[in-house]
mmCIF file of C-alpha atoms in Angstrom:
data_model
loop_
_atom_site.group_PDB
_atom_site.id
_atom_site.type_symbol
_atom_site.label_atom_id
_atom_site.label_comp_id
_atom_site.label_asym_id
_atom_site.label_seq_id
_atom_site.Cartn_x
_atom_site.Cartn_y
_atom_site.Cartn_z
ATOM 1 C CA GLN A 147 0.000 0.000 0.000
ATOM 2 C CA GLN A 148 1.470 3.317 -1.075
ATOM 3 C CA GLN A 149 1.811 6.124 1.399
ATOM 4 C CA GLN A 150 -1.104 8.534 1.353
ATOM 5 C CA GLN A 151 -0.443 12.251 1.278
ATOM 6 C CA GLN A 152 -2.213 13.968 4.141
ATOM 7 C CA GLN A 153 -3.546 17.495 3.809
ATOM 8 C CA LEU A 154 -4.178 19.424 6.971
ATOM 9 C CA GLN A 155 -5.845 22.739 7.551
ATOM 10 C CA GLN A 156 -5.831 24.838 10.696
ATOM 11 C CA ARG A 157 -8.563 26.995 12.090
ATOM 12 C CA GLN A 158 -7.046 28.869 15.019
ATOM 13 C CA LEU A 159 -9.952 30.069 17.118
ATOM 14 C CA GLN A 160 -9.277 33.046 19.333
ATOM 15 C CA GLU A 161 -11.408 34.099 22.302
ATOM 16 C CA GLU A 162 -13.416 37.292 21.765
ATOM 17 C CA PRO A 163 -11.477 40.014 23.654
ATOM 18 C CA PRO A 164 -14.508 41.796 25.210
ATOM 19 C CA ARG A 165 -15.754 38.618 26.922
ATOM 20 C CA LYS A 166 -13.317 36.909 29.256
ATOM 21 C CA LEU A 167 -14.746 33.594 30.392
ATOM 22 C CA SER A 168 -13.279 32.178 33.567
ATOM 23 C CA SER A 169 -14.103 29.702 36.272
ATOM 24 C CA GLN A 170 -16.265 32.313 37.964
ATOM 25 C CA ALA A 171 -19.969 32.186 37.284
ATOM 26 C CA ALA A 172 -21.240 34.642 34.684
ATOM 27 C CA PRO A 173 -23.432 37.520 35.917
ATOM 28 C CA PRO A 174 -27.154 36.634 36.164
ATOM 29 C CA ASN A 175 -28.087 38.710 33.110
ATOM 30 C CA GLU A 176 -25.428 36.946 30.982
ATOM 31 C CA GLN A 177 -26.541 33.534 32.253
ATOM 32 C CA SER A 178 -30.151 34.383 31.405
ATOM 33 C CA SER A 179 -29.189 35.545 27.929
ATOM 34 C CA ALA A 180 -27.104 32.431 27.289
ATOM 35 C CA LEU A 181 -29.929 30.191 28.489
ATOM 36 C CA GLN A 182 -32.364 31.955 26.189
ATOM 37 C CA ILE A 183 -30.000 31.421 23.252
ATOM 38 C CA ALA A 184 -29.608 27.736 24.149
ATOM 39 C CA ASP A 185 -33.375 27.289 24.515
ATOM 40 C CA GLU A 186 -34.020 28.966 21.194
ATOM 41 C CA PHE A 187 -31.345 26.871 19.481
ATOM 42 C CA ALA A 188 -32.863 23.659 20.925
ATOM 43 C CA ARG A 189 -36.347 24.725 19.812
ATOM 44 C CA GLN A 190 -35.201 25.558 16.289
ATOM 45 C CA ARG A 191 -33.267 22.305 15.975
ATOM 46 C CA LYS A 192 -36.263 20.258 17.089
ATOM 47 C CA GLU A 193 -38.518 22.119 14.669
ATOM 48 C CA PHE A 194 -36.013 21.661 11.851
ATOM 49 C CA GLU A 195 -35.656 17.913 12.505
ATOM 50 C CA GLU A 196 -39.443 17.526 12.456
ATOM 51 C CA GLN A 197 -39.723 19.408 9.169
ATOM 52 C CA MET A 198 -36.952 17.350 7.561
ATOM 53 C CA ARG A 199 -39.016 14.192 8.111
ATOM 54 C CA ASP A 200 -41.440 15.589 5.533
ATOM 55 C CA LYS A 201 -39.926 14.854 2.103
ATOM 56 C CA GLU A 202 -41.579 17.828 0.415
ATOM 57 C CA LYS A 203 -40.496 20.249 3.127
ATOM 58 C CA ALA A 204 -36.970 18.800 3.068
ATOM 59 C CA LYS A 205 -36.851 19.255 -0.711
ATOM 60 C CA ALA A 206 -38.111 22.838 -0.426
ATOM 61 C CA PHE A 207 -35.521 23.581 2.261
ATOM 62 C CA ARG A 208 -32.641 22.287 0.148
ATOM 63 C CA GLU A 209 -33.845 24.377 -2.789
ATOM 64 C CA ALA A 210 -34.086 27.479 -0.606
ATOM 65 C CA VAL A 211 -30.529 26.899 0.628
ATOM 66 C CA ARG A 212 -29.332 26.474 -2.957
ATOM 67 C CA GLN A 213 -30.976 29.732 -4.024
ATOM 68 C CA TYR A 214 -29.505 31.562 -1.038
ATOM 69 C CA GLN A 215 -26.016 30.282 -1.755
ATOM 70 C CA GLU A 216 -26.255 31.092 -5.455
ATOM 71 C CA GLN A 217 -26.348 34.805 -4.734
ATOM 72 C CA PHE A 218 -22.774 34.555 -3.423
ATOM 73 C CA ASN A 219 -21.494 32.214 -6.101
ATOM 74 C CA ASN A 220 -19.278 33.613 -8.820
ATOM 75 C CA GLN A 221 -17.544 31.201 -11.156
ATOM 76 C CA VAL A 222 -14.007 32.328 -11.842
ATOM 77 C CA GLU A 223 -11.335 30.719 -13.992
ATOM 78 C CA LEU A 224 -7.977 31.072 -12.290
ATOM 79 C CA GLU A 225 -4.600 29.454 -11.927
ATOM 80 C CA VAL A 226 -4.283 26.744 -9.287
ATOM 81 C CA LEU A 227 -0.639 26.268 -8.385
ATOM 82 C CA ASN A 228 1.240 23.133 -7.357
ATOM 83 C CA GLY A 229 1.194 23.049 -3.553
ATOM 84 C CA ARG A 230 4.387 20.979 -3.519
ATOM 85 C CA ASP A 231 6.260 24.036 -4.777
ATOM 86 C CA LEU A 232 5.156 26.208 -1.841
ATOM 87 C CA GLY A 233 8.261 25.904 0.297
ATOM 88 C CA ASP A 234 6.945 27.715 3.367
ATOM 89 C CA ALA A 235 3.527 26.041 3.533
ATOM 90 C CA GLY A 236 2.455 25.184 7.066
ATOM 91 C CA LEU A 237 -0.391 25.395 9.551
ATOM 92 C CA GLU A 238 1.065 28.571 11.059
ATOM 93 C CA THR A 239 1.844 30.243 7.699
ATOM 94 C CA SER A 240 -0.370 29.344 4.743
ATOM 95 C CA GLY A 241 -2.875 27.525 6.970
ATOM 96 C CA PHE A 242 -2.318 24.130 5.327
ATOM 97 C CA ALA A 243 0.397 21.520 4.885
ATOM 98 C CA LEU A 244 0.994 18.472 2.703
ATOM 99 C CA LEU A 245 2.367 15.581 4.754
ATOM 100 C CA GLN A 246 3.132 11.891 4.332
ATOM 101 C CA HIS A 247 1.077 9.426 6.347
ATOM 102 C CA LYS A 248 0.381 5.731 5.845
ATOM 103 C CA SER A 249 -2.938 4.549 7.268
ATOM 104 C CA VAL A 250 -3.763 1.002 8.345
ATOM 105 C CA VAL A 251 -7.341 1.406 7.079
ATOM 106 C CA HIS A 252 -8.090 -0.942 4.168
ATOM 107 C CA ASP A 253 -11.667 0.073 3.363
ATOM 108 C CA PHE A 254 -12.624 3.739 3.793
ATOM 109 C CA ASP A 255 -16.181 2.869 2.774
ATOM 110 C CA ASN A 256 -16.419 0.903 6.034
ATOM 111 C CA ALA A 257 -17.467 3.512 8.611
ATOM 112 C CA GLU A 258 -16.718 1.277 11.586
ATOM 113 C CA GLU A 259 -13.194 0.553 10.379
ATOM 114 C CA VAL A 260 -12.576 4.258 9.841
ATOM 115 C CA LYS A 261 -13.802 5.058 13.361
ATOM 116 C CA SER A 262 -11.872 2.279 15.081
ATOM 117 C CA LYS A 263 -8.585 2.737 13.182
ATOM 118 C CA TYR A 264 -8.416 6.100 11.454
ATOM 119 C CA TYR A 265 -9.722 8.248 14.317
ATOM 120 C CA PRO A 266 -7.004 7.071 16.763
ATOM 121 C CA GLU A 267 -4.387 7.411 14.015
ATOM 122 C CA MET A 268 -5.288 11.012 13.299
ATOM 123 C CA LYS A 269 -5.673 12.013 16.940
ATOM 124 C CA GLU A 270 -2.189 10.799 17.799
ATOM 125 C CA TYR A 271 -0.606 12.059 14.553
ATOM 126 C CA ILE A 272 -2.033 15.575 14.885
ATOM 127 C CA LYS A 273 -1.392 15.682 18.630
ATOM 128 C CA GLN A 274 2.305 15.165 17.954
ATOM 129 C CA LEU A 275 2.251 17.523 14.959
ATOM 130 C CA VAL A 276 0.860 20.580 16.773
ATOM 131 C CA GLY A 277 1.953 19.785 20.335
ATOM 132 C CA ALA A 278 -1.588 19.521 21.715
ATOM 133 C CA ARG A 279 -2.327 18.132 25.173
ATOM 134 C CA LEU A 280 -5.713 16.819 23.990
ATOM 135 C CA CYS A 281 -7.193 15.996 20.574
ATOM 136 C CA LEU A 282 -10.802 15.009 19.884
ATOM 137 C CA VAL A 283 -12.402 13.655 16.709
ATOM 138 C CA ASN A 284 -16.119 13.997 16.135
ATOM 139 C CA ASN A 285 -16.935 12.424 12.762
ATOM 140 C CA HIS A 286 -15.754 11.999 9.190
ATOM 141 C CA VAL A 287 -17.162 12.546 5.711
ATOM 142 C CA ILE A 288 -16.661 10.418 2.609
ATOM 143 C CA ARG A 289 -17.149 12.361 -0.628
ATOM 144 C CA LYS A 290 -17.901 10.879 -4.031
ATOM 145 C CA PRO A 291 -19.590 12.564 -7.014
ATOM 146 C CA ASN A 292 -22.937 11.936 -8.737
ATOM 147 C CA GLY A 293 -24.924 11.252 -5.571
ATOM 148 C CA GLU A 294 -22.983 8.115 -4.659
ATOM 149 C CA THR A 295 -22.565 9.393 -1.089
ATOM 150 C CA PRO A 296 -24.714 11.752 1.031
ATOM 151 C CA PHE A 297 -22.036 14.434 0.604
ATOM 152 C CA GLY A 298 -20.510 15.134 -2.790
ATOM 153 C CA PRO A 299 -17.637 17.468 -3.706
ATOM 154 C CA PHE A 300 -18.435 20.917 -2.269
ATOM 155 C CA MET A 301 -17.995 23.532 -4.988
ATOM 156 C CA GLU A 302 -18.032 26.678 -2.829
ATOM 157 C CA VAL A 303 -15.207 28.641 -1.263
ATOM 158 C CA HIS A 304 -15.676 28.582 2.505
ATOM 159 C CA SER A 305 -14.096 28.152 5.922
ATOM 160 C CA ASP A 306 -15.892 25.762 8.255
ATOM 161 C CA PHE A 307 -15.793 28.004 11.339
ATOM 162 C CA THR A 308 -15.334 31.589 12.499
ATOM 163 C CA ASP A 309 -13.569 33.030 15.531
ATOM 164 C CA ALA A 310 -16.847 32.704 17.469
ATOM 165 C CA TYR A 311 -16.669 28.905 17.620
ATOM 166 C CA LYS A 312 -14.446 28.704 20.698
ATOM 167 C CA SER A 313 -16.631 31.009 22.791
ATOM 168 C CA ASP A 314 -19.720 29.072 21.660
ATOM 169 C CA LEU A 315 -18.094 25.844 22.863
ATOM 170 C CA VAL A 316 -17.206 27.445 26.198
ATOM 171 C CA ARG A 317 -20.785 28.610 26.717
ATOM 172 C CA SER A 318 -22.061 25.153 25.768
ATOM 173 C CA LEU A 319 -19.885 23.546 28.438
ATOM 174 C CA GLU A 320 -20.917 26.092 31.063
ATOM 175 C CA LEU A 321 -24.628 25.573 30.316
ATOM 176 C CA GLY A 322 -24.429 21.813 29.818
ATOM 177 C CA ARG A 323 -26.033 21.944 26.355
ATOM 178 C CA GLU A 324 -25.120 23.078 22.868
ATOM 179 C CA VAL A 325 -25.569 26.707 21.871
ATOM 180 C CA THR A 326 -24.199 25.933 18.395
ATOM 181 C CA PRO A 327 -23.954 22.717 16.361
ATOM 182 C CA THR A 328 -20.787 20.850 17.336
ATOM 183 C CA PHE A 329 -21.324 17.582 15.417
ATOM 184 C CA GLY A 330 -20.430 15.496 18.447
ATOM 185 C CA ILE A 331 -17.504 17.551 19.791
ATOM 186 C CA PHE A 332 -19.595 18.825 22.724
ATOM 187 C CA GLY A 333 -20.146 15.268 23.957
ATOM 188 C CA GLU A 334 -16.468 14.422 23.408
ATOM 189 C CA LEU A 335 -15.419 17.431 25.500
ATOM 190 C CA GLN A 336 -17.800 16.442 28.291
ATOM 191 C CA ALA A 337 -16.601 12.824 28.213
ATOM 192 C CA ALA A 338 -12.996 14.029 28.463
ATOM 193 C CA GLY A 339 -13.887 16.091 31.523
ATOM 194 C CA VAL A 340 -13.069 19.424 29.885
ATOM 195 C CA THR A 341 -14.699 22.389 31.635
ATOM 196 C CA GLY A 342 -15.645 25.750 30.218
ATOM 197 C CA ALA A 343 -12.881 27.372 32.260
ATOM 198 C CA GLU A 344 -10.245 24.941 30.935
ATOM 199 C CA LEU A 345 -11.345 25.452 27.344
ATOM 200 C CA SER A 346 -11.427 29.229 27.799
ATOM 201 C CA ALA A 347 -7.825 29.180 29.060
ATOM 202 C CA SER A 348 -6.611 27.013 26.144
ATOM 203 C CA ARG A 349 -5.497 27.807 22.647
ATOM 204 C CA VAL A 350 -7.925 25.982 20.369
ATOM 205 C CA MET A 351 -7.263 24.664 16.858
ATOM 206 C CA VAL A 352 -9.536 22.731 14.558
ATOM 207 C CA VAL A 353 -7.358 20.758 12.156
ATOM 208 C CA HIS A 354 -9.121 19.435 9.085
ATOM 209 C CA ALA A 355 -7.456 16.207 7.878
ATOM 210 C CA TRP A 356 -8.211 15.501 4.213
ATOM 211 C CA ARG A 357 -6.903 12.704 2.025
ATOM 212 C CA ASN A 358 -7.502 11.056 -1.310
ATOM 213 C CA VAL A 359 -8.431 7.430 -0.540
ATOM 214 C CA SER A 360 -8.822 6.293 -4.117
ATOM 215 C CA GLU A 361 -6.212 3.959 -5.554
ATOM 216 C CA GLN A 362 -5.710 6.454 -8.397
ATOM 217 C CA PRO A 363 -4.325 10.022 -8.378
ATOM 218 C CA LEU A 364 -7.113 12.541 -7.801
ATOM 219 C CA ARG A 365 -8.140 14.438 -10.946
ATOM 220 C CA ASP A 366 -11.916 14.331 -10.530
ATOM 221 C CA PHE A 367 -13.041 17.325 -8.403
ATOM 222 C CA PRO A 368 -9.725 17.717 -6.550
ATOM 223 C CA LEU A 369 -9.363 19.980 -3.522
ATOM 224 C CA ALA A 370 -7.942 23.504 -3.801
ATOM 225 C CA LEU A 371 -6.666 25.479 -0.798
ATOM 226 C CA CYS A 372 -6.247 29.237 -0.534
ATOM 227 C CA ASP A 373 -3.109 30.627 1.095
ATOM 228 C CA ALA A 374 -4.384 32.368 4.243
ATOM 229 C CA ARG A 375 -1.804 35.127 3.783
ATOM 230 C CA SER A 376 -3.507 36.237 0.571
ATOM 231 C CA VAL A 377 -6.917 36.798 2.227
ATOM 232 C CA GLU A 378 -7.854 39.954 4.151
ATOM 233 C CA GLU A 379 -10.464 40.215 6.884
ATOM 234 C CA ALA A 380 -12.522 42.753 4.917
ATOM 235 C CA GLU A 381 -13.225 40.067 2.290
ATOM 236 C CA LEU A 382 -14.871 37.663 4.754
ATOM 237 C CA ILE A 383 -18.622 37.147 4.900
ATOM 238 C CA ARG A 384 -20.113 35.709 8.071
ATOM 239 C CA GLU A 385 -23.138 33.469 7.615
ATOM 240 C CA ARG A 386 -25.030 30.967 9.744
ATOM 241 C CA VAL A 387 -25.915 27.584 8.289
ATOM 242 C CA SER A 388 -28.236 25.507 10.495
ATOM 243 C CA GLY A 389 -27.061 27.492 13.513
ATOM 244 C CA LEU A 390 -23.313 27.243 12.805
ATOM 245 C CA GLU A 391 -21.436 30.413 11.897
ATOM 246 C CA ARG A 392 -18.900 30.061 9.105
ATOM 247 C CA TYR A 393 -16.987 32.272 6.678
ATOM 248 C CA ARG A 394 -17.317 32.735 2.952
ATOM 249 C CA ALA A 395 -14.946 34.940 0.989
ATOM 250 C CA ILE A 396 -15.264 37.544 -1.737
ATOM 251 C CA HIS A 397 -13.045 36.700 -4.702
ATOM 252 C CA GLN A 398 -9.911 38.767 -5.205
ATOM 253 C CA ASP A 399 -7.313 38.370 -7.941
ATOM 254 C CA ARG A 400 -4.511 38.330 -5.360
ATOM 255 C CA HIS A 401 -5.829 35.136 -3.718
ATOM 256 C CA ARG A 402 -3.291 32.373 -4.163
ATOM 257 C CA TRP A 403 -4.797 28.931 -4.718
ATOM 258 C CA TYR A 404 -2.962 25.632 -4.467
ATOM 259 C CA TRP A 405 -3.921 22.188 -5.651
ATOM 260 C CA TYR A 406 -3.016 19.485 -3.544
ATOM 261 C CA ALA A 407 -7.883 28.099 5.095
ATOM 262 C CA PHE A 408 -10.426 28.607 2.536
ATOM 263 C CA HIS A 409 -11.035 25.633 0.358
ATOM 264 C CA SER A 410 -13.271 24.243 -2.365
ATOM 265 C CA ALA A 411 -13.525 21.407 -4.834
ATOM 266 C CA PHE A 412 -12.937 22.464 -8.421
ATOM 267 C CA VAL A 413 -13.229 21.097 -11.954
ATOM 268 C CA HIS A 414 -9.854 20.003 -13.317
ATOM 269 C CA PRO A 415 -9.798 21.250 -16.948
ATOM 270 C CA ASP A 416 -7.360 18.567 -18.156
ATOM 271 C CA ARG A 417 -8.872 15.486 -16.532
ATOM 272 C CA PRO A 418 -9.172 12.493 -18.912
ATOM 273 C CA HIS A 419 -12.692 11.435 -19.841
ATOM 274 C CA ASN A 420 -12.296 8.061 -18.124
ATOM 275 C CA THR A 421 -10.522 9.351 -15.012
ATOM 276 C CA ALA A 422 -11.232 7.642 -11.696
ATOM 277 C CA LYS A 423 -14.020 9.306 -9.722
ATOM 278 C CA ARG A 424 -13.209 11.304 -6.612
ATOM 279 C CA PHE A 425 -13.086 9.242 -3.417
ATOM 280 C CA SER A 426 -11.911 11.224 -0.389
ATOM 281 C CA CYS A 427 -12.112 11.117 3.392
ATOM 282 C CA GLU A 428 -12.042 14.119 5.690
ATOM 283 C CA LEU A 429 -12.390 14.603 9.429
ATOM 284 C CA ARG A 430 -11.947 17.455 11.881
ATOM 285 C CA VAL A 431 -9.741 17.219 14.956
ATOM 286 C CA LEU A 432 -10.291 19.672 17.820
ATOM 287 C CA CYS A 433 -6.969 20.370 19.514
ATOM 288 C CA LEU A 434 -6.363 21.972 22.926
ATOM 289 C CA LEU A 435 -2.944 23.565 23.411
ATOM 290 C CA GLU A 436 -1.344 25.651 26.126
ATOM 291 C CA ALA A 437 -2.319 29.287 25.548
#
């Protein structure tokens, strides 16, 4: 089995300066406000889950989301550079890195094998890579095109989180329930005994581990990554998707894209007609480091 090349992305999540969360209880008015937010989030999630059981409502919702997202979409033809030539690429510089890693997983279509083997692999690998004292994995996503998997290649430039994610996690731990979707990380933090005060005092990273798991080189909807140093804060658009805040970006000619931050699938213009279909695996690892 050939070594797989591992692509990692960092989301460094800083605490909001005006709100310092500590081991002390929040003032009554802040607690009340946070509880109201949590109650409203729980109500909306329950209502959403009920609506999604109705096929027609679920179809209408997906169409509404598509129409909303289309207003931001702008197809641009641009040069995607070879990431292997970026000598100073790294989690602390460009926001991504290309690394060698050989997995013991034989079948990435087997969810149980991925969970039992790949999760521990990535937790330990990334823990050593970034020097974290604790790493948690919530879930993974397999992507194939043409509806073969629930999630296909995602053709929109985005970042999965914003700088509000850490404070949302802290509030969730303090309240004992989610105030934002965490996709299982909230339960992992609780199981690990992490408190809101401990999380607040930590430097938090979310490392996105992405790899091609096909036996062939990836030419069908490959992944492109944008050098974080080429993006300015004024170009970021905050949006909430099912309660989770994330970033989208306004296109600028100075953005530097690499094929191997902000990321998106893209259409490879020179792919052969009979090229192997995309088959990729990605998971997010929440890392706690000393501040």
